[in-house]
CSV table of C-alpha atoms and ligand atoms in Angstrom, one decimal:
chain,number,residue,atom,x,y,z
A,26,MET,CA,3.8,22.4,46.4
A,27,LEU,CA,7.3,22.3,45.0
A,28,SER,CA,7.4,18.6,45.0
A,29,LEU,CA,4.0,18.4,43.4
A,30,MET,CA,5.2,20.6,40.5
A,31,GLY,CA,8.2,18.5,40.2
A,32,THR,CA,6.0,15.4,39.9
A,33,THR,CA,3.8,17.1,37.3
A,34,ALA,CA,6.8,18.1,35.2
A,35,ALA,CA,8.3,14.6,35.3
A,36,PHE,CA,4.9,13.1,34.4
A,37,ALA,CA,4.4,15.5,31.5
A,38,GLN,CA,7.7,14.2,30.0
A,39,GLN,CA,6.6,10.6,29.7
A,40,ALA,CA,6.0,9.5,26.1
A,41,PRO,CA,2.3,9.5,25.3
A,42,ALA,CA,0.5,6.3,26.1
A,43,PRO,CA,-0.4,4.4,22.9
A,44,TYR,CA,-3.9,5.0,21.7
A,45,GLY,CA,-6.3,2.4,20.3
A,46,ALA,CA,-5.4,-0.5,18.0
A,47,LEU,CA,-1.7,-0.4,17.1
A,48,PRO,CA,0.5,-1.6,14.2
A,49,THR,CA,2.8,-4.5,14.6
A,50,LYS,CA,6.5,-3.9,13.8
A,51,HIS,CA,5.9,-5.8,10.5
A,52,GLN,CA,3.0,-3.5,9.6
A,53,LEU,CA,5.2,-0.5,10.5
A,54,ALA,CA,8.0,-1.7,8.2
A,55,TRP,CA,5.4,-2.5,5.5
A,56,GLN,CA,3.9,1.0,5.7
A,57,ASP,CA,7.3,2.5,5.0
A,58,MET,CA,7.5,0.6,1.7
A,59,GLU,CA,4.7,2.8,0.3
A,60,TYR,CA,5.0,1.8,-3.4
A,61,TYR,CA,5.4,-1.6,-5.0
A,62,MET,CA,4.5,-3.5,-8.2
A,63,PHE,CA,1.7,-5.9,-8.8
A,64,ILE,CA,2.2,-8.3,-11.7
A,65,HIS,CA,-0.8,-10.2,-13.2
A,66,PHE,CA,0.6,-12.9,-15.4
A,67,GLY,CA,-0.6,-16.3,-16.5
A,68,PRO,CA,-2.8,-18.1,-19.2
A,69,ASN,CA,-5.0,-14.9,-19.3
A,70,THR,CA,-2.0,-13.1,-20.8
A,71,PHE,CA,-2.3,-15.4,-23.8
A,72,THR,CA,-6.1,-15.4,-24.1
A,73,ASP,CA,-6.9,-11.7,-23.5
A,74,LYS,CA,-9.1,-12.7,-20.6
A,75,GLU,CA,-9.4,-11.2,-17.1
A,76,TRP,CA,-10.9,-14.3,-15.4
A,77,GLY,CA,-9.9,-17.5,-17.1
A,78,HIS,CA,-12.1,-20.6,-16.7
A,79,GLY,CA,-9.3,-23.1,-15.7
A,80,ASP,CA,-9.9,-25.2,-18.8
A,81,GLU,CA,-7.3,-23.4,-20.9
A,82,ASP,CA,-4.7,-25.6,-22.5
A,83,PRO,CA,-1.6,-25.1,-20.3
A,84,LYS,CA,0.5,-25.3,-23.5
A,85,ILE,CA,-0.6,-21.7,-24.4
A,86,PHE,CA,1.6,-20.4,-21.6
A,87,ASN,CA,4.9,-19.9,-23.4
A,88,PRO,CA,6.6,-16.5,-22.7
A,89,LYS,CA,9.6,-17.2,-24.8
A,90,LYS,CA,11.7,-14.2,-23.8
A,91,LEU,CA,10.7,-14.1,-20.1
A,92,ASP,CA,13.2,-12.1,-18.1
A,93,ALA,CA,12.2,-11.6,-14.4
A,94,ARG,CA,15.3,-9.4,-14.0
A,95,GLN,CA,13.8,-7.0,-16.5
A,96,TRP,CA,10.7,-6.7,-14.3
A,97,VAL,CA,12.7,-6.2,-11.2
A,98,ARG,CA,15.0,-3.6,-12.8
A,99,THR,CA,11.9,-1.7,-14.1
A,100,ALA,CA,10.3,-1.8,-10.6
A,101,LYS,CA,13.5,-0.6,-9.0
A,102,ALA,CA,14.0,2.2,-11.5
A,103,ALA,CA,10.4,3.2,-10.9
A,104,GLY,CA,11.2,3.7,-7.2
A,105,MET,CA,9.2,0.6,-6.1
A,106,LYS,CA,10.2,-1.5,-3.1
A,107,ALA,CA,8.8,-4.9,-4.0
A,108,ILE,CA,6.9,-7.1,-6.5
A,109,ILE,CA,3.8,-9.1,-5.8
A,110,ILE,CA,3.0,-11.7,-8.5
A,111,THR,CA,-0.2,-13.7,-9.3
A,112,ALA,CA,1.4,-17.1,-8.5
A,113,LYS,CA,-2.1,-18.6,-9.0
A,114,HIS,CA,-5.1,-16.7,-10.4
A,115,HIS,CA,-8.7,-17.9,-10.5
A,116,ASP,CA,-7.9,-20.2,-13.4
A,117,GLY,CA,-5.8,-22.3,-11.0
A,118,PHE,CA,-2.7,-22.2,-13.2
A,119,CYS,CA,0.4,-22.2,-11.0
A,120,LEU,CA,3.4,-20.2,-12.1
A,121,TRP,CA,5.6,-22.8,-10.3
A,122,PRO,CA,5.5,-26.6,-10.7
A,123,SER,CA,3.2,-27.3,-7.8
A,124,LYS,CA,2.8,-30.8,-6.5
A,125,PHE,CA,-0.8,-30.0,-5.7
A,126,SER,CA,-2.0,-29.2,-9.2
A,127,THR,CA,-1.8,-30.6,-12.7
A,128,HIS,CA,-2.3,-27.2,-14.2
A,129,THR,CA,1.1,-25.5,-13.9
A,130,VAL,CA,4.2,-24.3,-15.8
A,131,ARG,CA,5.3,-28.0,-15.8
A,132,GLU,CA,2.4,-28.8,-18.1
A,133,SER,CA,3.1,-25.7,-20.3
A,134,ALA,CA,5.2,-25.3,-23.4
A,135,TRP,CA,7.5,-22.7,-21.6
A,136,LYS,CA,11.1,-24.1,-21.2
A,137,ASP,CA,9.7,-27.6,-22.1
A,138,GLY,CA,7.9,-27.6,-18.7
A,139,LYS,CA,11.1,-27.0,-16.8
A,140,GLY,CA,10.5,-23.4,-15.9
A,141,ASP,CA,9.5,-21.8,-12.6
A,142,VAL,CA,8.5,-18.2,-12.6
A,143,LEU,CA,8.5,-17.8,-8.8
A,144,LYS,CA,12.1,-19.1,-8.7
A,145,GLU,CA,13.2,-16.6,-11.3
A,146,LEU,CA,11.4,-13.7,-9.8
A,147,SER,CA,12.4,-14.3,-6.2
A,148,ALA,CA,16.0,-14.7,-7.3
A,149,ALA,CA,15.9,-11.5,-9.3
A,150,CYS,CA,14.2,-9.6,-6.3
A,151,LYS,CA,17.0,-10.8,-4.1
A,152,GLU,CA,19.7,-9.8,-6.6
A,153,TYR,CA,18.3,-6.2,-6.8
A,154,GLY,CA,17.3,-5.8,-3.2
A,155,LEU,CA,13.5,-5.7,-3.7
A,156,LYS,CA,11.0,-7.6,-1.6
A,157,PHE,CA,9.0,-10.5,-3.0
A,158,GLY,CA,5.3,-11.1,-2.4
A,159,VAL,CA,2.7,-13.6,-3.7
A,160,TYR,CA,-0.9,-13.5,-4.7
A,161,LEU,CA,-2.7,-16.8,-4.5
A,162,SER,CA,-6.3,-17.0,-5.4
A,163,PRO,CA,-8.4,-19.2,-3.1
A,164,TRP,CA,-11.0,-19.3,-5.9
A,165,ASP,CA,-9.8,-22.1,-8.3
A,166,ARG,CA,-11.7,-23.0,-11.4
A,167,ASN,CA,-9.4,-25.8,-12.3
A,168,HIS,CA,-8.7,-27.9,-9.2
A,169,PRO,CA,-10.9,-31.0,-9.1
A,170,ASP,CA,-11.3,-30.7,-5.3
A,171,TYR,CA,-12.7,-27.2,-5.4
A,172,GLY,CA,-16.1,-27.1,-3.9
A,173,THR,CA,-15.3,-29.9,-1.4
A,174,PRO,CA,-13.9,-29.7,2.1
A,175,LYS,CA,-10.8,-31.3,0.8
A,176,TYR,CA,-9.9,-28.2,-1.1
A,177,ASN,CA,-9.1,-26.3,2.0
A,178,ASP,CA,-6.3,-28.7,2.7
A,179,VAL,CA,-5.1,-28.5,-0.9
A,180,PHE,CA,-5.0,-24.7,-0.7
A,181,ALA,CA,-3.2,-24.8,2.7
A,182,SER,CA,-0.7,-27.2,1.2
A,183,THR,CA,-0.3,-25.0,-1.8
A,184,LEU,CA,0.4,-22.0,0.5
A,185,ASN,CA,2.9,-24.1,2.5
A,186,GLU,CA,4.7,-25.1,-0.7
A,187,VAL,CA,5.0,-21.6,-2.1
A,188,LEU,CA,5.8,-20.0,1.3
A,189,SER,CA,8.6,-22.4,2.1
A,190,SER,CA,10.3,-22.6,-1.3
A,191,TYR,CA,11.3,-19.1,-2.4
A,192,GLY,CA,12.8,-17.2,0.5
A,193,PRO,CA,11.2,-14.3,2.5
A,194,VAL,CA,7.8,-13.2,1.5
A,195,PHE,CA,6.8,-9.7,2.7
A,196,GLU,CA,3.1,-9.9,1.7
A,197,GLN,CA,0.6,-12.6,1.1
A,198,TRP,CA,-2.2,-11.3,-1.1
A,199,PHE,CA,-5.7,-13.0,-0.9
A,200,ASP,CA,-8.2,-11.9,-3.5
A,201,GLY,CA,-11.8,-12.0,-2.4
A,202,ALA,CA,-13.1,-12.2,-6.0
A,203,ASN,CA,-15.2,-15.3,-6.6
A,204,GLY,CA,-17.6,-15.6,-9.5
A,205,GLY,CA,-18.0,-19.3,-9.5
A,206,ASP,CA,-21.2,-21.5,-9.2
A,207,LYS,CA,-19.4,-24.0,-6.9
A,208,LYS,CA,-19.7,-23.0,-3.3
A,209,GLN,CA,-16.5,-23.4,-1.2
A,210,PRO,CA,-16.6,-22.3,2.4
A,211,TYR,CA,-13.0,-21.3,2.9
A,212,ASP,CA,-11.1,-22.2,6.1
A,213,TRP,CA,-9.3,-18.8,6.5
A,214,LYS,CA,-7.9,-19.8,9.9
A,215,LYS,CA,-6.1,-22.7,8.3
A,216,PHE,CA,-4.8,-20.4,5.5
A,217,TYR,CA,-3.5,-17.7,7.8
A,218,THR,CA,-1.9,-20.4,10.0
A,219,ALA,CA,-0.1,-21.7,6.9
A,220,VAL,CA,1.2,-18.2,6.1
A,221,TYR,CA,2.4,-17.3,9.5
A,222,LYS,CA,4.0,-20.7,10.1
A,223,ASN,CA,6.3,-20.2,7.1
A,224,GLN,CA,6.5,-16.4,7.0
A,225,PRO,CA,5.9,-14.9,10.4
A,226,GLN,CA,6.7,-11.4,9.2
A,227,ALA,CA,4.4,-11.5,6.2
A,228,VAL,CA,1.6,-8.9,6.0
A,229,ILE,CA,-1.6,-10.7,5.0
A,230,PHE,CA,-3.7,-8.7,2.6
A,231,SER,CA,-7.4,-9.4,2.1
A,232,ASP,CA,-10.6,-7.4,2.3
A,233,ILE,CA,-10.3,-7.4,6.1
A,234,GLY,CA,-6.6,-8.1,6.6
A,235,PRO,CA,-5.4,-9.1,9.1
A,236,GLY,CA,-2.2,-7.4,7.9
A,237,ALA,CA,-3.6,-4.9,5.4
A,238,ARG,CA,-7.1,-4.3,3.9
A,239,TRP,CA,-8.5,-3.7,0.4
A,240,MET,CA,-9.6,-0.1,0.2
A,241,GLY,CA,-12.8,-0.8,-1.6
A,242,ASN,CA,-12.2,0.1,-5.3
A,243,GLU,CA,-9.8,-0.6,-8.1
A,244,ARG,CA,-9.6,3.1,-9.2
A,245,GLY,CA,-6.8,4.0,-6.9
A,246,VAL,CA,-8.9,6.3,-4.7
A,247,ALA,CA,-8.7,5.8,-0.9
A,248,GLY,CA,-11.1,7.8,1.3
A,249,GLU,CA,-10.2,11.4,2.2
A,250,THR,CA,-10.9,10.1,5.7
A,251,ASN,CA,-8.8,7.0,6.1
A,252,TRP,CA,-8.5,5.3,9.4
A,253,SER,CA,-6.0,2.5,9.6
A,254,THR,CA,-8.2,0.7,12.0
A,255,LEU,CA,-11.1,-1.6,11.1
A,256,ASN,CA,-13.9,-3.6,12.8
A,257,THR,CA,-13.8,-7.1,11.6
A,258,THR,CA,-16.1,-9.0,14.0
A,259,GLY,CA,-18.9,-10.6,12.1
A,260,PHE,CA,-17.2,-9.9,8.7
A,261,GLY,CA,-15.3,-12.0,6.2
A,262,VAL,CA,-13.5,-11.9,2.9
A,263,GLY,CA,-15.4,-11.4,-0.4
A,264,ALA,CA,-19.1,-11.5,-0.1
A,265,GLU,CA,-18.9,-11.2,3.7
A,266,ALA,CA,-16.7,-8.1,3.6
A,267,PRO,CA,-17.7,-4.8,5.1
A,268,SER,CA,-19.2,-2.4,2.6
A,269,THR,CA,-16.8,-0.8,0.1
A,270,ASP,CA,-17.5,2.5,1.8
A,271,VAL,CA,-16.3,1.2,5.1
A,272,LEU,CA,-13.2,-0.4,3.5
A,273,ASN,CA,-12.5,3.0,1.8
A,274,THR,CA,-12.4,5.0,5.1
A,275,GLY,CA,-11.7,2.4,7.8
A,276,ASN,CA,-13.5,2.6,11.2
A,277,GLU,CA,-12.5,5.4,13.6
A,278,ASN,CA,-11.6,3.5,16.8
A,279,GLY,CA,-11.8,0.2,14.9
A,280,GLU,CA,-10.9,-3.0,16.7
A,281,HIS,CA,-7.7,-3.8,14.7
A,282,TRP,CA,-4.9,-2.0,13.0
A,283,ILE,CA,-5.6,-3.0,9.3
A,284,PRO,CA,-4.2,-0.2,7.1
A,285,ALA,CA,-5.4,0.3,3.5
A,286,GLU,CA,-3.6,-0.8,0.4
A,287,VAL,CA,-4.6,0.6,-2.9
A,288,ASP,CA,-4.5,-1.9,-5.8
A,289,VAL,CA,-4.9,-0.4,-9.2
A,290,SER,CA,-3.7,-1.2,-12.7
A,291,ILE,CA,-1.6,1.0,-15.0
A,292,ARG,CA,-3.8,-0.3,-17.8
A,293,PRO,CA,-7.6,-0.8,-18.1
A,294,GLY,CA,-7.3,-4.5,-17.3
A,295,TRP,CA,-5.2,-6.5,-14.8
A,296,PHE,CA,-3.7,-8.8,-17.4
A,297,TYR,CA,-1.7,-7.7,-20.5
A,298,SER,CA,-3.5,-7.3,-23.7
A,299,ALA,CA,-2.1,-5.8,-26.9
A,300,ALA,CA,-5.4,-4.0,-27.2
A,301,THR,CA,-4.5,-1.8,-24.2
A,302,ASP,CA,-1.0,-0.9,-25.4
A,303,ASP,CA,-2.2,2.6,-26.1
A,304,LYS,CA,-4.3,2.8,-23.0
A,305,VAL,CA,-1.5,3.0,-20.4
A,306,LYS,CA,-2.5,5.6,-17.8
A,307,SER,CA,-1.1,9.0,-18.3
A,308,VAL,CA,1.3,10.7,-16.0
A,309,GLU,CA,-1.5,13.0,-14.8
A,310,GLN,CA,-3.6,10.0,-13.9
A,311,LEU,CA,-0.8,8.3,-12.1
A,312,VAL,CA,0.0,11.5,-10.1
A,313,SER,CA,-3.6,11.8,-9.2
A,314,ILE,CA,-3.5,8.1,-8.0
A,315,TYR,CA,-0.4,8.9,-6.0
A,316,ASN,CA,-2.2,11.7,-4.3
A,317,THR,CA,-5.3,9.6,-3.5
A,318,SER,CA,-3.3,6.6,-2.3
A,319,ILE,CA,0.1,7.4,-0.7
A,320,GLY,CA,-1.3,10.9,-0.1
A,321,ARG,CA,-4.2,9.4,1.8
A,322,ASN,CA,-2.6,7.1,4.2
A,323,SER,CA,-2.5,4.0,1.9
A,324,ASN,CA,0.2,2.0,0.3
A,325,LEU,CA,0.2,1.8,-3.5
A,326,LEU,CA,0.3,-1.5,-5.3
A,327,LEU,CA,0.5,-0.6,-8.9
A,328,ASN,CA,-0.2,-3.4,-11.4
A,329,VAL,CA,2.1,-3.6,-14.4
A,330,PRO,CA,1.2,-6.6,-16.4
A,331,VAL,CA,3.8,-8.7,-18.2
A,332,ASN,CA,3.2,-9.4,-21.9
A,333,ARG,CA,3.2,-12.6,-23.9
A,334,ASP,CA,7.0,-12.4,-24.4
A,335,GLY,CA,7.3,-12.4,-20.6
A,336,LEU,CA,8.5,-8.8,-20.5
A,337,ILE,CA,7.1,-5.5,-19.3
A,338,HIS,CA,6.0,-3.5,-22.4
A,339,PRO,CA,8.0,-0.3,-23.2
A,340,ASN,CA,4.9,1.8,-23.0
A,341,ASP,CA,4.4,0.8,-19.4
A,342,SER,CA,8.1,1.2,-18.4
A,343,THR,CA,8.4,4.5,-20.1
A,344,ARG,CA,5.3,5.8,-18.3
A,345,LEU,CA,6.6,4.6,-15.0
A,346,MET,CA,9.8,6.5,-15.5
A,347,GLU,CA,8.0,9.7,-16.5
A,348,PHE,CA,5.8,9.3,-13.4
A,349,LYS,CA,8.8,8.9,-11.2
A,350,ARG,CA,10.4,12.0,-12.6
A,351,VAL,CA,7.4,14.1,-11.7
A,352,ILE,CA,7.1,12.6,-8.1
A,353,ASP,CA,10.9,13.1,-7.6
A,354,ALA,CA,10.7,16.7,-8.8
A,355,SER,CA,7.6,17.4,-6.6
A,356,PHE,CA,9.2,16.2,-3.4
A,357,LYS,CA,12.7,17.2,-4.1
A,358,THR,CA,13.2,20.0,-1.7
A,359,ASP,CA,11.4,20.1,1.6
A,360,LEU,CA,11.1,23.9,2.2
A,361,ALA,CA,10.2,23.4,5.9
A,362,LYS,CA,13.3,21.4,6.7
A,363,GLY,CA,15.2,22.8,9.6
A,364,LYS,CA,12.7,25.7,9.9
A,365,LYS,CA,11.6,27.0,13.3
A,366,VAL,CA,8.3,25.6,14.6
A,367,THR,CA,6.2,27.1,17.4
A,368,ALA,CA,3.6,24.9,19.0
A,369,SER,CA,0.7,26.1,21.1
A,370,ASP,CA,1.3,23.2,23.4
A,371,LEU,CA,4.4,21.4,24.5
A,372,ARG,CA,4.9,18.2,26.3
A,373,GLY,CA,7.4,19.5,28.8
A,374,THR,CA,10.8,20.8,27.8
A,375,SER,CA,12.4,17.6,26.6
A,376,LYS,CA,13.8,17.5,23.1
A,377,GLN,CA,12.1,14.2,22.7
A,378,PHE,CA,8.8,15.9,22.2
A,379,SER,CA,10.0,19.3,20.8
A,380,ALA,CA,8.2,21.0,17.9
A,381,GLN,CA,11.5,21.1,16.1
A,382,ASN,CA,11.1,17.4,15.5
A,383,LEU,CA,8.4,18.2,13.0
A,384,THR,CA,10.9,19.7,10.6
A,385,ASP,CA,14.0,17.7,11.3
A,386,GLY,CA,13.5,15.4,8.3
A,387,ASN,CA,13.3,12.3,10.6
A,388,ALA,CA,9.9,10.5,10.8
A,389,ASN,CA,11.1,8.6,13.8
A,390,THR,CA,11.1,11.7,16.0
A,391,TYR,CA,7.9,13.5,16.9
A,392,TRP,CA,6.2,16.5,18.6
A,393,ALA,CA,3.5,15.6,21.1
A,394,ALA,CA,1.0,17.6,23.0
A,395,LYS,CA,0.3,17.1,26.7
A,396,ASP,CA,-2.1,14.4,27.8
A,397,GLY,CA,-5.7,15.6,27.5
A,398,VAL,CA,-4.8,18.3,24.9
A,399,LYS,CA,-6.7,17.4,21.8
A,400,SER,CA,-6.2,20.5,19.6
A,401,ALA,CA,-3.1,22.6,18.9
A,402,SER,CA,-1.6,24.9,16.4
A,403,LEU,CA,1.8,24.6,14.9
A,404,VAL,CA,3.4,27.6,13.1
A,405,ILE,CA,6.3,27.0,10.7
A,406,ASP,CA,8.3,30.2,10.2
A,407,LEU,CA,9.9,30.0,6.8
A,408,GLY,CA,12.0,33.1,7.4
A,409,LYS,CA,11.2,34.5,3.9
A,410,GLN,CA,8.5,34.7,1.3
A,411,THR,CA,8.3,31.2,-0.1
A,412,ALA,CA,6.1,29.7,-2.9
A,413,LEU,CA,4.4,26.5,-1.8
A,414,ASN,CA,1.7,24.1,-3.2
A,415,ARG,CA,2.1,20.8,-1.3
A,416,ILE,CA,2.0,19.9,2.4
A,417,LEU,CA,2.9,16.5,3.7
A,418,LEU,CA,2.0,15.4,7.3
A,419,GLN,CA,2.7,12.3,9.2
A,420,GLU,CA,1.5,11.0,12.5
A,421,TYR,CA,3.8,8.8,14.6
A,422,ILE,CA,1.6,5.7,14.1
A,423,ALA,CA,3.6,3.4,16.4
A,424,LEU,CA,1.5,5.1,19.1
A,425,GLY,CA,-1.8,4.9,17.1
A,426,GLN,CA,-3.8,7.1,14.8
A,427,ARG,CA,-5.3,10.0,16.6
A,428,VAL,CA,-6.0,13.1,14.4
A,429,LYS,CA,-9.7,13.5,13.4
A,430,SER,CA,-9.4,16.9,11.7
A,431,PHE,CA,-6.9,19.6,10.9
A,432,SER,CA,-6.6,22.7,8.8
A,433,VAL,CA,-3.7,24.4,6.9
A,434,GLU,CA,-3.4,28.1,6.8
A,435,TYR,CA,-0.9,30.6,5.3
A,436,TRP,CA,0.1,34.0,6.5
A,437,ASN,CA,-1.0,36.6,3.9
A,438,GLY,CA,0.8,39.5,5.6
A,439,LYS,CA,-2.2,40.5,7.8
A,440,ASP,CA,-3.9,37.3,8.7
A,441,TYR,CA,-3.9,33.5,8.5
A,442,GLU,CA,-6.0,32.4,5.6
A,443,GLN,CA,-7.2,28.8,5.3
A,444,ILE,CA,-5.8,26.7,2.4
A,445,ASP,CA,-7.5,23.5,3.2
A,446,LYS,CA,-9.4,21.6,6.0
A,447,GLN,CA,-9.3,17.9,6.1
A,448,THR,CA,-9.9,14.9,8.4
A,449,THR,CA,-7.4,12.1,9.0
A,450,ILE,CA,-3.6,12.1,8.7
A,451,GLY,CA,-2.3,8.6,9.6
A,452,TYR,CA,1.0,7.4,8.3
A,453,LYS,CA,1.1,10.0,5.6
A,454,ARG,CA,-1.2,12.7,4.2
A,455,ILE,CA,-0.4,14.9,1.3
A,456,LEU,CA,-2.4,17.9,0.3
A,457,SER,CA,-2.0,19.8,-3.0
A,458,PHE,CA,-3.2,23.4,-3.4
A,459,PRO,CA,-2.8,26.3,-5.7
A,460,THR,CA,0.6,28.0,-5.1
A,461,VAL,CA,0.7,30.5,-2.3
A,462,LYS,CA,3.6,32.8,-1.5
A,463,THR,CA,4.0,33.1,2.2
A,464,SER,CA,6.5,33.3,5.1
A,465,LYS,CA,4.5,31.3,7.6
A,466,ILE,CA,2.3,28.2,7.5
A,467,ARG,CA,0.0,27.3,10.4
A,468,VAL,CA,-1.3,23.7,10.8
A,469,LYS,CA,-4.1,23.5,13.3
A,470,ILE,CA,-5.0,20.1,14.8
A,471,LEU,CA,-8.7,20.8,15.3
A,472,GLU,CA,-9.7,17.5,16.8
A,473,ALA,CA,-8.0,14.3,18.0
A,474,ASN,CA,-9.0,11.2,19.9
A,475,ALA,CA,-5.9,11.6,22.2
A,476,CYS,CA,-3.1,14.1,22.4
A,477,PRO,CA,-1.7,14.6,18.9
A,478,VAL,CA,1.7,12.9,18.1
A,479,ILE,CA,3.0,14.2,14.8
A,480,SER,CA,6.3,13.2,13.3
A,481,ALA,CA,6.6,15.3,10.2
A,482,ILE,CA,5.4,18.4,8.4
A,483,GLN,CA,7.0,19.0,5.1
A,484,LEU,CA,6.3,21.7,2.5
A,485,TYR,CA,7.0,21.6,-1.2
A,486,ASN,CA,6.7,23.7,-4.4
A,487,ALA,CA,6.0,21.1,-7.0
A,488,PRO,CA,6.5,22.1,-10.6
A,489,GLU,CA,3.3,22.5,-12.7
A,490,LEU,CA,2.6,19.4,-14.7
B,518,IPT,C1,-12.6,-7.6,-5.8
B,518,IPT,C2,-13.0,-8.6,-4.7
B,518,IPT,O1,-14.4,-8.6,-4.6
B,518,IPT,C3,-12.4,-8.1,-3.4
B,518,IPT,O2,-12.7,-9.0,-2.5
B,518,IPT,C4,-10.9,-7.8,-3.6
B,518,IPT,O3,-10.2,-9.0,-3.7
B,518,IPT,C5,-10.7,-6.9,-4.8
B,518,IPT,O4,-11.2,-7.5,-5.9
B,518,IPT,C6,-9.2,-6.7,-5.0
B,518,IPT,O5,-9.0,-5.8,-6.0
B,518,IPT,S1,-13.2,-8.2,-7.3
B,518,IPT,C7,-13.1,-6.9,-8.4
B,518,IPT,C8,-13.7,-7.3,-9.7
B,518,IPT,C9,-13.7,-5.6,-7.9
């Protein structure tokens, strides 16, 4: 009997077995980046178009004051961790002097054809410690081989060229947009191979990953339920993608770990247009997007288009700074930090799984319930009446995404009263609610696919906007 109990106790203190599809270490590092800049830039910037036809005179591309360091400084000051640029959009124009195209910066008026936007941007990212990523559209309305099997080799060579010339690339972005008449069956396997051969750590974005998935709309609104797992068997990119509803929520118990990335523009269009100078999204809109992207288990790729001078317009950079001030103020002081947590279930007595790990300010430590326990309650004792209006929760996703539903309650002096009830958590979930004054918060994990493994619960009192 004694030895049996000993065995049980020792067993209970093993780390939980991973559940379901899991992130790679590159996906884990990517998820921590959270917020980065998209830059749409090219001939469309000079023609006020969103989808160029590929027959634009390359000479129109002439951003006389181009300063990639200004873009990077802006992104950095905004709190962003990286920049992804449209190296080649649907018009086929290459922002670098590609050997595989005759429609490039080399043919443009900019710097007498001697310029290279990717070179300048990758160098500036390196200088300021930001990561660099590239968007390359497979759809190409300029390349003469497009629509023939030869084009797959051209595009693979193009990928090879970009991904071997500008240092580390953290993300390769594949657009599924295709409005052309010419049919081109893409050889995605060949494209992915070209990426991984040159940049094994790169996270590949497309509608269905394999590194990260489109979340189904361009409004910045990920699903309230958002699983980082997706079924991809039988699906493809673009027209063959799963429905946007599925991309929005992922698949519970999906085959692969393919977390959502939200792509949204700070202006009505993706490309710069003087006509949208007064239509830059408001701070309120951006905060709302923050809550429905980063706050819903997604990374946020916010597009800030560069203008005809080759600069980020002051209206956009000013707004980015205003937005950052609000986010910084909202998440300035974690009122739960260091506070005592009581859990209804403990995985043994080891500190490794202790409920205190929830409020230690370290997302690499976690509380876990015992195997087989799929619901639990966690009470945070704030020690005194405290005003609160935000809660931030994180699962320890290295071991998979588990939680199916949870609720948040506050102690009103007599009872626990429900503030909100939601579904998934994932890497990060943020809930906003009208300010409550309370001494205790109770989080109930109502349902999980395996024992819950939670790395953080944080509480904030964000200033009113
Ligand atoms: C849309 C594509 O259809 C989709 O595959 C993905 O690339 C997405 O863009 C990225 O934002 S096209 C858009 C006009 C909805």
